[in-house]
Amino acid sequence: MLKKVFGSAVFGVEATTITVEVNVDSGIGYHLVGLPDNAIKESNYRIAAALQNNGYKIPGKKITINMAPADLRKEGSAYDLTLAIGILAASKQIEAPDLEKYIIMGELSLDGSLQPIKGALPIAVKARAEGFKGFILPSQNAKEAAIVDDLEVYGVDNIKQVINYFDKGELLEQTIINTREEFYKNLDFPEHDFSDVKGQEGIKRCMEIAAAGGHNIILIGPPGAGKTMLAKRLPSILPPMTLHEALETTKIHSVVGRVKDTGLMAQRPFRSPHHTISDVALVGGGAFPQPGEISLSHNGVLFLDELPEFKRGVLEVLRQPLEDREVTISRAKFTVTYPSSFMLVASMNPSPGGYFNDPDAPVTSSPAEMQRYLSKISGPLLDRIDIHIEVTPVPFEKLSEDRKGETSVEIRKRVTKARALQTKRFAESETVHYNAQMSTKQIRKYCVLDEASKQLLKTAMERLNLSARAYDRILKVARTIADLEGVEAVNGSHISEAIQYRSLDREGWLG
């Protein structure tokens, strides 16, 4: 007898429905076709033990299973439950008249209990789009899938529950989540707060500007100056995620199986990979492409600590995603695109010894060594970083002060207000949402300078020997400073503050 069961495969951040056709005929043998990988081929051992331990069995007949479309590579152990239910229905051990109305996914343990799967959210989105009635999956993933409305989601702990649901009509408990309510309930503030940072008022101001305009930022300073501490607190002052951003972010994390029990992610991601990371781990890819760190930090912050210690090849692959805000991975048979719209925060020591711009420390590196150290970061990569700021150590008097600094909540209010202005300004554009994304044409339109401001910028560029690439960056940052003040026109004070944030562009910065 032939039975059809439906599963799903995830490619990129989208799912494709897989039809599992199970045919039980006279003869002997177990044939699994349709480009399954080794994990799926091994499933018959898990299925046999799980069925045996729950009072069922794999029939001693010829079983042929086709996973269609047959030219699409299937991977992972999440098809165990799909195959097991298909075998039971095709061998008439259970009656399952409504089987084709459901997507069924789950990895089986030998006792019949279910292990969590990856990609539950994209699978649920696809199931609803294709008109399926429900989605049966492991209970650990139920909240994540239940984010999708108009789809019945049933989280189960054991194969016996699924068998009894189809064969005996025993009810399963439907997982229902009010997505909006759940989202706003989890929208609390991160544990790290700017009020913990003593001193560093100039750097805090710089972080506020970066957050308000979505600007990439690099912090340069000796060890112990507080670069990492400041970077970790940046997500706490970014505007809260919108529901659309939260769904987009959760989808990516779902693909790699990193969604917590809460279902929808309400906090902006903060990713901080170690400098030994490979280029594939950073941008994504592999034989079966997976999202990399830049996609996992989509709508959040990617923090690269000790930037010159990263392999140059790894840093160079960042250039295109920083510009396009997405990364496309091509293989011989298919291409996947992952979104990667993130804020880059980098930190570095100014020299191999680390203490070049610390006024109290001895200079231990020669200018040539320092130049070599800084040249590990290419010009085109620095070109994509809007703000360069020097961080100096906090003096003891500031460290020992009892006075608390401004909280992240207060800073976040100003940032959110500035972002609202930008959202209104770029309402007609689909690709530009904040100042850092402005094209040259938009810079000319929204950063009009009066004669005095032009003269100030000209003098600064000549006197400080600023490179041509710094010009547009200064205008973008000045536009954000004006937005924070709620001012329509960019003036001289905005320009002069923005000029301060281009340390690495000054010729002779080392001496």
Short mmCIF file of C-alpha atoms in Angstrom, two decimals:
data_model
loop_
_atom_site.label_atom_id
_atom_site.label_comp_id
_atom_site.label_asym_id
_atom_site.label_seq_id
_atom_site.Cartn_x
_atom_site.Cartn_y
_atom_site.Cartn_z
CA MET A 1 0.00 0.00 0.00
CA LEU A 2 1.24 3.54 -0.81
CA LYS A 3 1.05 6.41 1.71
CA LYS A 4 2.21 10.02 1.49
CA VAL A 5 3.56 11.95 4.49
CA PHE A 6 4.91 15.49 4.41
CA GLY A 7 8.13 16.85 5.88
CA SER A 8 10.24 19.90 5.10
CA ALA A 9 13.84 20.85 4.20
CA VAL A 10 15.44 24.22 4.98
CA PHE A 11 17.69 25.98 2.44
CA GLY A 12 19.03 29.37 3.46
CA VAL A 13 16.25 30.81 5.62
CA GLU A 14 13.44 29.38 3.50
CA ALA A 15 11.83 25.92 3.71
CA THR A 16 10.82 23.52 0.93
CA THR A 17 8.08 20.93 1.47
CA ILE A 18 9.27 17.33 1.06
CA THR A 19 6.79 14.60 0.07
CA VAL A 20 7.74 11.25 1.64
CA GLU A 21 6.15 8.41 -0.35
CA VAL A 22 6.15 5.08 1.48
CA ASN A 23 5.27 1.91 -0.45
CA VAL A 24 4.98 -1.47 1.31
CA ASP A 25 4.88 -4.45 -1.07
CA SER A 26 5.47 -8.18 -1.06
CA GLY A 27 9.13 -9.18 -0.86
CA ILE A 28 11.97 -8.21 1.45
CA GLY A 29 14.18 -5.12 1.62
CA TYR A 30 14.38 -1.50 2.76
CA HIS A 31 15.09 1.05 0.02
CA LEU A 32 15.41 4.77 0.78
CA VAL A 33 15.82 7.02 -2.28
CA GLY A 34 15.66 10.74 -3.07
CA LEU A 35 19.19 11.98 -2.18
CA PRO A 36 19.15 11.34 1.61
CA ASP A 37 22.37 11.96 3.55
CA ASN A 38 23.96 9.48 6.00
CA ALA A 39 21.91 10.70 8.99
CA ILE A 40 18.68 9.86 7.10
CA LYS A 41 20.05 6.53 5.85
CA GLU A 42 20.80 5.52 9.45
CA SER A 43 17.24 6.38 10.51
CA ASN A 44 15.93 2.83 9.93
CA TYR A 45 17.87 1.62 13.00
CA ARG A 46 16.40 4.37 15.19
CA ILE A 47 12.91 3.83 13.76
CA ALA A 48 13.07 0.03 14.26
CA ALA A 49 14.07 0.36 17.93
CA ALA A 50 11.54 3.17 18.64
CA LEU A 51 8.65 1.20 17.11
CA GLN A 52 9.69 -2.02 18.87
CA ASN A 53 9.78 -0.23 22.24
CA ASN A 54 6.26 1.13 21.67
CA GLY A 55 4.55 -2.11 20.59
CA TYR A 56 4.90 -1.73 16.79
CA LYS A 57 7.40 -3.00 14.22
CA ILE A 58 8.89 -2.45 10.79
CA PRO A 59 7.05 -5.03 8.61
CA GLY A 60 9.12 -7.84 7.11
CA LYS A 61 8.22 -6.79 3.58
CA LYS A 62 9.70 -4.75 0.78
CA ILE A 63 9.63 -1.11 1.85
CA THR A 64 10.43 1.58 -0.72
CA ILE A 65 10.61 5.20 0.45
CA ASN A 66 11.02 8.12 -1.94
CA MET A 67 11.74 11.65 -0.72
CA ALA A 68 10.50 14.01 -3.42
CA PRO A 69 11.69 16.20 -5.07
CA ALA A 70 14.30 13.49 -5.65
CA ASP A 71 16.99 15.85 -7.01
CA LEU A 72 17.10 17.93 -3.82
CA ARG A 73 19.65 16.96 -1.18
CA LYS A 74 18.03 16.08 2.20
CA GLU A 75 20.06 16.19 5.39
CA GLY A 76 19.73 15.67 9.13
CA SER A 77 17.83 13.37 11.46
CA ALA A 78 14.59 15.39 11.61
CA TYR A 79 12.81 13.05 9.16
CA ASP A 80 12.74 10.08 11.62
CA LEU A 81 9.17 10.74 12.77
CA THR A 82 7.98 11.43 9.20
CA LEU A 83 9.37 8.10 7.96
CA ALA A 84 8.14 6.12 11.00
CA ILE A 85 4.52 7.35 10.71
CA GLY A 86 4.64 6.73 6.94
CA ILE A 87 5.80 3.11 7.45
CA LEU A 88 3.06 2.44 10.06
CA ALA A 89 0.34 3.91 7.83
CA ALA A 90 1.53 2.15 4.65
CA SER A 91 1.73 -1.23 6.45
CA LYS A 92 -1.81 -0.67 7.89
CA GLN A 93 -0.62 -0.90 11.48
CA ILE A 94 -2.44 2.39 12.04
CA GLU A 95 -5.34 4.14 10.36
CA ALA A 96 -4.42 7.70 9.42
CA PRO A 97 -7.00 9.26 7.09
CA ASP A 98 -5.91 12.89 7.76
CA LEU A 99 -2.17 12.26 7.43
CA GLU A 100 -1.74 14.46 4.34
CA LYS A 101 -3.06 17.56 6.12
CA TYR A 102 0.00 17.78 8.39
CA ILE A 103 3.72 18.48 8.24
CA ILE A 104 5.42 15.99 10.58
CA MET A 105 9.04 16.41 11.74
CA GLY A 106 11.14 15.10 14.62
CA GLU A 107 14.25 13.10 15.54
CA LEU A 108 13.58 9.81 17.33
CA SER A 109 15.38 8.38 20.33
CA LEU A 110 15.47 4.58 20.68
CA ASP A 111 12.68 4.67 23.29
CA GLY A 112 10.41 6.67 20.96
CA SER A 113 10.90 10.07 22.62
CA LEU A 114 11.58 13.08 20.40
CA GLN A 115 14.65 15.30 20.13
CA PRO A 116 14.45 18.96 18.95
CA ILE A 117 14.92 19.92 15.30
CA LYS A 118 16.41 22.94 13.50
CA GLY A 119 14.48 25.40 11.36
CA ALA A 120 11.03 24.99 12.97
CA LEU A 121 10.02 28.61 12.24
CA PRO A 122 10.77 28.66 8.47
CA ILE A 123 9.05 25.24 8.18
CA ALA A 124 5.93 26.58 9.93
CA VAL A 125 5.88 29.67 7.67
CA LYS A 126 6.01 27.43 4.58
CA ALA A 127 3.37 25.03 5.96
CA ARG A 128 0.93 27.90 6.43
CA ALA A 129 1.70 29.30 2.95
CA GLU A 130 0.96 25.89 1.36
CA GLY A 131 -2.33 25.47 3.21
CA PHE A 132 -1.49 22.65 5.63
CA LYS A 133 -3.85 22.27 8.58
CA GLY A 134 -1.18 21.60 11.21
CA PHE A 135 2.45 20.97 12.12
CA ILE A 136 3.46 18.13 14.48
CA LEU A 137 6.96 18.47 15.94
CA PRO A 138 8.97 17.98 19.17
CA SER A 139 7.58 19.96 22.14
CA GLN A 140 10.95 21.80 22.56
CA ASN A 141 10.32 23.57 19.23
CA ALA A 142 6.56 24.12 19.63
CA LYS A 143 6.72 27.73 20.90
CA GLU A 144 9.02 28.71 18.07
CA ALA A 145 6.66 27.27 15.42
CA ALA A 146 3.55 28.65 17.16
CA ILE A 147 4.72 32.20 16.37
CA VAL A 148 3.02 31.54 13.00
CA ASP A 149 -0.72 32.08 13.29
CA ASP A 150 -3.45 30.28 11.27
CA LEU A 151 -1.57 26.99 11.69
CA GLU A 152 -2.30 24.33 14.33
CA VAL A 153 0.98 23.53 16.09
CA TYR A 154 1.21 20.37 18.22
CA GLY A 155 4.30 19.80 20.35
CA VAL A 156 4.76 16.11 21.23
CA ASP A 157 7.20 14.27 23.53
CA ASN A 158 6.82 10.73 22.19
CA ILE A 159 5.92 8.89 18.97
CA LYS A 160 3.12 7.11 20.88
CA GLN A 161 1.22 10.42 21.16
CA VAL A 162 1.37 10.90 17.36
CA ILE A 163 0.25 7.31 16.71
CA ASN A 164 -2.70 7.65 19.11
CA TYR A 165 -3.67 11.00 17.56
CA PHE A 166 -4.00 9.56 14.06
CA ASP A 167 -5.11 6.01 14.94
CA LYS A 168 -7.33 6.44 18.01
CA GLY A 169 -8.34 10.10 17.75
CA GLU A 170 -6.72 11.01 21.09
CA LEU A 171 -6.35 14.78 21.23
CA LEU A 172 -2.97 16.54 21.27
CA GLU A 173 -2.52 19.81 23.13
CA GLN A 174 -2.25 22.68 20.68
CA THR A 175 0.46 25.26 21.37
CA ILE A 176 -1.03 28.74 21.06
CA ILE A 177 1.01 31.92 21.40
CA ASN A 178 -0.14 35.50 21.15
CA THR A 179 2.86 36.67 19.14
CA ARG A 180 2.51 40.39 19.86
CA GLU A 181 1.87 39.88 23.57
CA GLU A 182 4.82 37.46 23.84
CA PHE A 183 7.06 39.88 21.94
CA TYR A 184 6.29 42.93 24.09
CA LYS A 185 6.50 40.86 27.28
CA ASN A 186 10.08 39.84 26.46
CA LEU A 187 11.06 43.35 25.39
CA ASP A 188 12.92 44.08 28.63
CA PHE A 189 16.35 45.67 28.73
CA PRO A 190 19.63 43.75 28.51
CA GLU A 191 21.69 43.02 31.62
CA HIS A 192 24.59 45.33 30.63
CA ASP A 193 23.94 49.01 31.31
CA PHE A 194 25.87 52.19 30.49
CA SER A 195 25.46 53.39 34.09
CA ASP A 196 28.16 50.80 35.03
CA VAL A 197 30.78 52.66 32.97
CA LYS A 198 32.79 55.20 34.99
CA GLY A 199 34.11 58.25 33.15
CA GLN A 200 34.53 57.88 29.36
CA GLU A 201 31.85 60.54 28.69
CA GLY A 202 33.28 61.31 25.23
CA ILE A 203 33.23 57.64 24.24
CA LYS A 204 29.66 57.23 25.51
CA ARG A 205 28.64 60.19 23.37
CA CYS A 206 30.35 58.51 20.42
CA MET A 207 28.47 55.25 21.06
CA GLU A 208 25.20 57.18 21.21
CA ILE A 209 25.90 58.74 17.79
CA ALA A 210 26.85 55.32 16.35
CA ALA A 211 23.61 53.77 17.68
CA ALA A 212 21.45 56.66 16.45
CA GLY A 213 22.73 56.50 12.87
CA GLY A 214 23.59 52.78 12.65
CA HIS A 215 27.25 53.69 12.06
CA ASN A 216 30.06 51.15 12.21
CA ILE A 217 32.61 52.11 14.85
CA ILE A 218 36.19 51.21 15.80
CA LEU A 219 37.59 51.78 19.31
CA ILE A 220 41.36 52.25 19.57
CA GLY A 221 43.05 52.14 22.95
CA PRO A 222 45.42 50.33 25.33
CA PRO A 223 44.44 47.14 27.22
CA GLY A 224 42.10 47.79 30.14
CA ALA A 225 40.75 51.10 28.81
CA GLY A 226 37.20 49.67 28.67
CA LYS A 227 36.77 48.97 24.92
CA THR A 228 35.07 45.58 25.40
CA MET A 229 32.96 46.85 28.30
CA LEU A 230 31.62 49.71 26.15
CA ALA A 231 30.98 47.46 23.13
CA LYS A 232 28.95 44.97 25.20
CA ARG A 233 26.66 47.78 26.31
CA LEU A 234 25.91 49.06 22.81
CA PRO A 235 22.85 46.78 22.23
CA SER A 236 21.25 48.26 25.37
CA ILE A 237 20.94 51.69 23.71
CA LEU A 238 19.83 50.53 20.26
CA PRO A 239 16.12 51.11 19.50
CA PRO A 240 13.88 48.14 20.45
CA MET A 241 13.37 45.61 17.66
CA THR A 242 10.19 45.87 15.63
CA LEU A 243 8.01 42.76 15.34
CA HIS A 244 9.15 42.33 11.72
CA GLU A 245 12.84 42.52 12.72
CA ALA A 246 12.22 40.03 15.54
CA LEU A 247 10.63 37.51 13.15
CA GLU A 248 13.47 37.94 10.65
CA THR A 249 16.12 37.46 13.36
CA THR A 250 14.35 34.46 14.93
CA LYS A 251 14.14 32.79 11.51
CA ILE A 252 17.94 32.90 11.08
CA HIS A 253 18.61 31.61 14.60
CA SER A 254 15.98 28.89 14.09
CA VAL A 255 17.91 27.53 11.09
CA VAL A 256 20.94 26.84 13.32
CA GLY A 257 18.80 25.61 16.23
CA ARG A 258 19.59 28.47 18.62
CA VAL A 259 16.13 29.72 19.54
CA LYS A 260 15.39 29.67 23.26
CA ASP A 261 12.13 28.48 24.85
CA THR A 262 10.62 31.97 24.63
CA GLY A 263 9.93 31.45 20.91
CA LEU A 264 10.31 34.95 19.48
CA MET A 265 13.63 36.77 19.99
CA ALA A 266 12.99 40.20 21.48
CA GLN A 267 16.61 41.24 22.18
CA ARG A 268 18.96 42.40 19.46
CA PRO A 269 21.70 39.81 18.93
CA PHE A 270 25.27 40.53 20.07
CA ARG A 271 27.89 38.24 18.50
CA SER A 272 31.56 38.31 19.47
CA PRO A 273 33.57 35.67 17.54
CA HIS A 274 37.15 34.84 18.53
CA HIS A 275 39.93 36.13 16.24
CA THR A 276 40.83 32.54 15.16
CA ILE A 277 37.49 32.28 13.28
CA SER A 278 37.57 31.08 9.64
CA ASP A 279 36.04 33.04 6.77
CA VAL A 280 33.33 30.34 6.29
CA ALA A 281 32.33 30.53 9.97
CA LEU A 282 32.14 34.33 9.70
CA VAL A 283 30.13 34.76 6.48
CA GLY A 284 28.44 31.35 6.34
CA GLY A 285 28.75 28.44 3.93
CA GLY A 286 30.05 24.90 4.14
CA ALA A 287 29.05 21.78 2.18
CA PHE A 288 25.48 22.28 3.47
CA PRO A 289 25.39 26.09 3.78
CA GLN A 290 24.64 27.47 7.23
CA PRO A 291 24.38 31.12 8.34
CA GLY A 292 27.67 32.57 9.64
CA GLU A 293 28.31 35.04 12.46
CA ILE A 294 27.43 38.05 10.29
CA SER A 295 23.95 36.64 9.61
CA LEU A 296 23.47 35.61 13.26
CA SER A 297 24.15 39.26 14.17
CA HIS A 298 21.51 40.50 11.66
CA ASN A 299 19.56 43.44 13.20
CA GLY A 300 22.13 43.48 16.03
CA VAL A 301 25.81 44.01 16.73
CA LEU A 302 28.89 42.13 15.49
CA PHE A 303 31.83 42.82 17.81
CA LEU A 304 35.33 42.03 16.54
CA ASP A 305 37.74 42.35 19.47
CA GLU A 306 41.45 42.80 18.64
CA LEU A 307 40.73 43.50 14.96
CA PRO A 308 44.35 43.25 13.64
CA GLU A 309 44.64 39.73 15.13
CA PHE A 310 41.99 38.42 12.70
CA LYS A 311 43.38 36.83 9.52
CA ARG A 312 43.42 39.41 6.73
CA GLY A 313 41.45 37.12 4.39
CA VAL A 314 38.70 36.80 7.01
CA LEU A 315 38.39 40.58 7.35
CA GLU A 316 38.32 41.10 3.59
CA VAL A 317 35.21 38.90 3.17
CA LEU A 318 33.37 41.40 5.39
CA ARG A 319 33.62 44.15 2.79
CA GLN A 320 30.78 43.09 0.49
CA PRO A 321 28.24 42.15 3.25
CA LEU A 322 28.91 45.51 4.96
CA GLU A 323 27.99 47.26 1.71
CA ASP A 324 25.10 45.06 0.48
CA ARG A 325 23.69 44.05 3.90
CA GLU A 326 23.24 40.48 2.66
CA VAL A 327 25.56 37.64 1.74
CA THR A 328 25.07 35.21 -1.15
CA ILE A 329 26.67 31.78 -0.98
CA SER A 330 26.90 29.94 -4.29
CA ARG A 331 27.39 26.22 -4.78
CA ALA A 332 27.36 24.19 -8.01
CA LYS A 333 23.71 23.14 -7.61
CA PHE A 334 22.15 25.99 -5.65
CA THR A 335 22.56 29.49 -4.27
CA VAL A 336 21.39 30.75 -0.87
CA THR A 337 21.18 34.33 0.37
CA TYR A 338 21.32 35.25 4.05
CA PRO A 339 20.48 38.74 5.36
CA SER A 340 23.35 40.43 7.21
CA SER A 341 22.36 43.97 8.19
CA PHE A 342 24.42 44.47 11.33
CA MET A 343 26.36 47.18 13.14
CA LEU A 344 30.09 46.46 13.16
CA VAL A 345 31.91 47.37 16.37
CA ALA A 346 35.65 46.70 16.30
CA SER A 347 38.33 47.29 18.88
CA MET A 348 42.10 47.27 18.65
CA ASN A 349 45.27 48.22 20.47
CA PRO A 350 47.11 51.06 18.72
CA SER A 351 50.37 49.06 18.63
CA PRO A 352 51.63 45.50 19.21
CA GLY A 353 52.67 46.49 22.75
CA GLY A 354 49.26 48.07 23.26
CA TYR A 355 50.23 51.30 25.00
CA PHE A 356 51.02 53.72 22.16
CA ASN A 357 48.39 56.37 23.00
CA ASP A 358 48.51 55.93 26.79
CA PRO A 359 50.25 59.10 28.07
CA ASP A 360 51.55 57.36 31.22
CA ALA A 361 52.97 54.19 29.65
CA PRO A 362 56.38 53.74 28.02
CA VAL A 363 56.41 53.35 24.24
CA THR A 364 57.69 49.82 23.59
CA SER A 365 57.06 49.56 19.83
CA SER A 366 58.92 51.38 17.09
CA PRO A 367 56.96 53.49 14.56
CA ALA A 368 57.73 50.88 11.87
CA GLU A 369 56.26 48.08 14.03
CA MET A 370 53.18 50.15 14.72
CA GLN A 371 52.71 50.97 11.05
CA ARG A 372 53.00 47.27 10.18
CA TYR A 373 50.48 46.40 12.90
CA LEU A 374 47.93 48.97 11.70
CA SER A 375 48.40 48.00 8.04
CA LYS A 376 46.86 44.58 8.81
CA ILE A 377 43.53 46.37 8.40
CA SER A 378 43.00 47.30 4.76
CA GLY A 379 41.93 50.74 3.58
CA PRO A 380 38.73 49.44 1.91
CA LEU A 381 37.61 47.88 5.22
CA LEU A 382 38.37 51.08 7.19
CA ASP A 383 36.45 52.89 4.45
CA ARG A 384 33.30 51.13 5.66
CA ILE A 385 33.79 52.19 9.28
CA ASP A 386 32.28 55.64 9.89
CA ILE A 387 33.61 56.42 13.36
CA HIS A 388 37.16 55.95 14.71
CA ILE A 389 37.59 56.91 18.35
CA GLU A 390 40.55 56.76 20.72
CA VAL A 391 39.83 55.31 24.16
CA THR A 392 42.18 56.33 26.98
CA PRO A 393 42.33 54.64 30.41
CA VAL A 394 40.07 56.00 33.15
CA PRO A 395 41.98 57.78 35.98
CA PHE A 396 41.64 56.43 39.53
CA GLU A 397 39.59 59.47 40.68
CA LYS A 398 36.86 58.60 38.15
CA LEU A 399 36.97 54.87 38.91
CA SER A 400 36.50 55.43 42.63
CA GLU A 401 33.60 57.88 42.23
CA ASP A 402 30.25 56.81 43.71
CA ARG A 403 28.23 58.85 41.24
CA LYS A 404 26.30 56.69 38.75
CA GLY A 405 26.48 57.53 35.08
CA GLU A 406 23.53 58.01 32.72
CA THR A 407 21.50 54.81 32.27
CA SER A 408 21.00 52.98 28.97
CA VAL A 409 17.24 53.69 29.14
CA GLU A 410 17.84 57.47 29.08
CA ILE A 411 20.32 57.23 26.19
CA ARG A 412 18.02 54.84 24.31
CA LYS A 413 15.17 57.38 24.39
CA ARG A 414 17.31 59.94 22.53
CA VAL A 415 18.55 57.30 20.07
CA THR A 416 15.00 56.09 19.34
CA LYS A 417 13.86 59.70 18.76
CA ALA A 418 16.71 60.29 16.26
CA ARG A 419 15.95 57.00 14.48
CA ALA A 420 12.27 58.02 14.17
CA LEU A 421 13.38 61.17 12.29
CA GLN A 422 15.47 59.04 9.92
CA THR A 423 12.64 56.52 9.34
CA LYS A 424 10.40 59.43 8.32
CA ARG A 425 13.13 60.94 6.09
CA PHE A 426 13.79 57.68 4.22
CA ALA A 427 10.16 56.47 4.18
CA GLU A 428 10.12 56.25 0.38
CA SER A 429 13.29 54.15 0.16
CA GLU A 430 13.13 50.37 0.54
CA THR A 431 16.85 49.88 1.18
CA VAL A 432 17.75 52.90 3.33
CA HIS A 433 16.39 53.14 6.90
CA TYR A 434 19.05 55.13 8.77
CA ASN A 435 21.89 57.56 8.05
CA ALA A 436 24.73 55.02 7.76
CA GLN A 437 23.01 53.49 4.71
CA MET A 438 22.82 56.76 2.75
CA SER A 439 24.10 56.76 -0.83
CA THR A 440 26.22 59.62 -2.22
CA LYS A 441 23.10 61.08 -3.88
CA GLN A 442 21.22 61.12 -0.55
CA ILE A 443 24.22 62.64 1.26
CA ARG A 444 24.16 65.56 -1.21
CA LYS A 445 20.40 65.94 -0.66
CA TYR A 446 20.19 65.68 3.14
CA CYS A 447 23.57 67.09 4.22
CA VAL A 448 23.52 70.55 2.62
CA LEU A 449 26.19 72.81 4.18
CA ASP A 450 26.26 76.57 4.47
CA GLU A 451 29.39 78.47 3.34
CA ALA A 452 30.95 78.64 6.82
CA SER A 453 30.54 74.88 7.38
CA LYS A 454 32.03 74.12 3.96
CA GLN A 455 35.03 76.28 4.77
CA LEU A 456 35.46 74.55 8.15
CA LEU A 457 35.39 71.10 6.51
CA LYS A 458 37.82 72.23 3.78
CA THR A 459 40.27 73.65 6.36
CA ALA A 460 40.05 70.50 8.52
CA MET A 461 40.64 68.17 5.59
CA GLU A 462 43.70 70.15 4.49
CA ARG A 463 45.16 70.73 7.94
CA LEU A 464 44.61 67.20 9.27
CA ASN A 465 45.45 65.63 5.92
CA LEU A 466 42.17 63.71 5.95
CA SER A 467 41.72 61.34 3.05
CA ALA A 468 38.99 61.79 0.45
CA ARG A 469 37.11 58.77 1.79
CA ALA A 470 36.61 60.59 5.08
CA TYR A 471 34.51 63.32 3.43
CA ASP A 472 31.25 61.35 3.01
CA ARG A 473 31.69 59.64 6.38
CA ILE A 474 32.02 63.00 8.16
CA LEU A 475 28.83 64.24 6.49
CA LYS A 476 26.89 61.08 7.47
CA VAL A 477 28.00 61.34 11.10
CA ALA A 478 27.27 65.08 11.17
CA ARG A 479 23.76 64.35 9.87
CA THR A 480 23.23 61.93 12.80
CA ILE A 481 24.53 64.48 15.34
CA ALA A 482 22.02 66.99 13.92
CA ASP A 483 19.23 64.38 14.24
CA LEU A 484 20.12 63.77 17.90
CA GLU A 485 19.67 67.50 18.47
CA GLY A 486 16.46 67.47 16.43
CA VAL A 487 17.87 70.07 14.01
CA GLU A 488 16.97 70.07 10.31
CA ALA A 489 20.16 71.66 8.91
CA VAL A 490 23.72 70.40 9.43
CA ASN A 491 25.86 73.23 10.85
CA GLY A 492 29.47 73.93 11.77
CA SER A 493 29.31 72.47 15.30
CA HIS A 494 28.02 69.14 13.90
CA ILE A 495 30.80 69.09 11.30
CA SER A 496 33.56 69.89 13.82
CA GLU A 497 32.38 67.10 16.17
CA ALA A 498 32.20 64.60 13.30
CA ILE A 499 35.76 65.50 12.23
CA GLN A 500 37.06 64.38 15.64
CA TYR A 501 35.82 60.85 14.94
CA ARG A 502 38.21 60.09 12.06
CA SER A 503 41.46 59.28 13.94
CA LEU A 504 42.81 56.66 11.57
CA ASP A 505 42.31 58.83 8.49
CA ARG A 506 44.80 61.44 9.63
CA GLU A 507 48.11 61.13 7.91
CA GLY A 508 50.89 60.93 10.44
CA TRP A 509 48.53 59.65 13.16
CA LEU A 510 51.46 57.63 14.43
CA GLY A 511 53.77 60.48 14.80
#
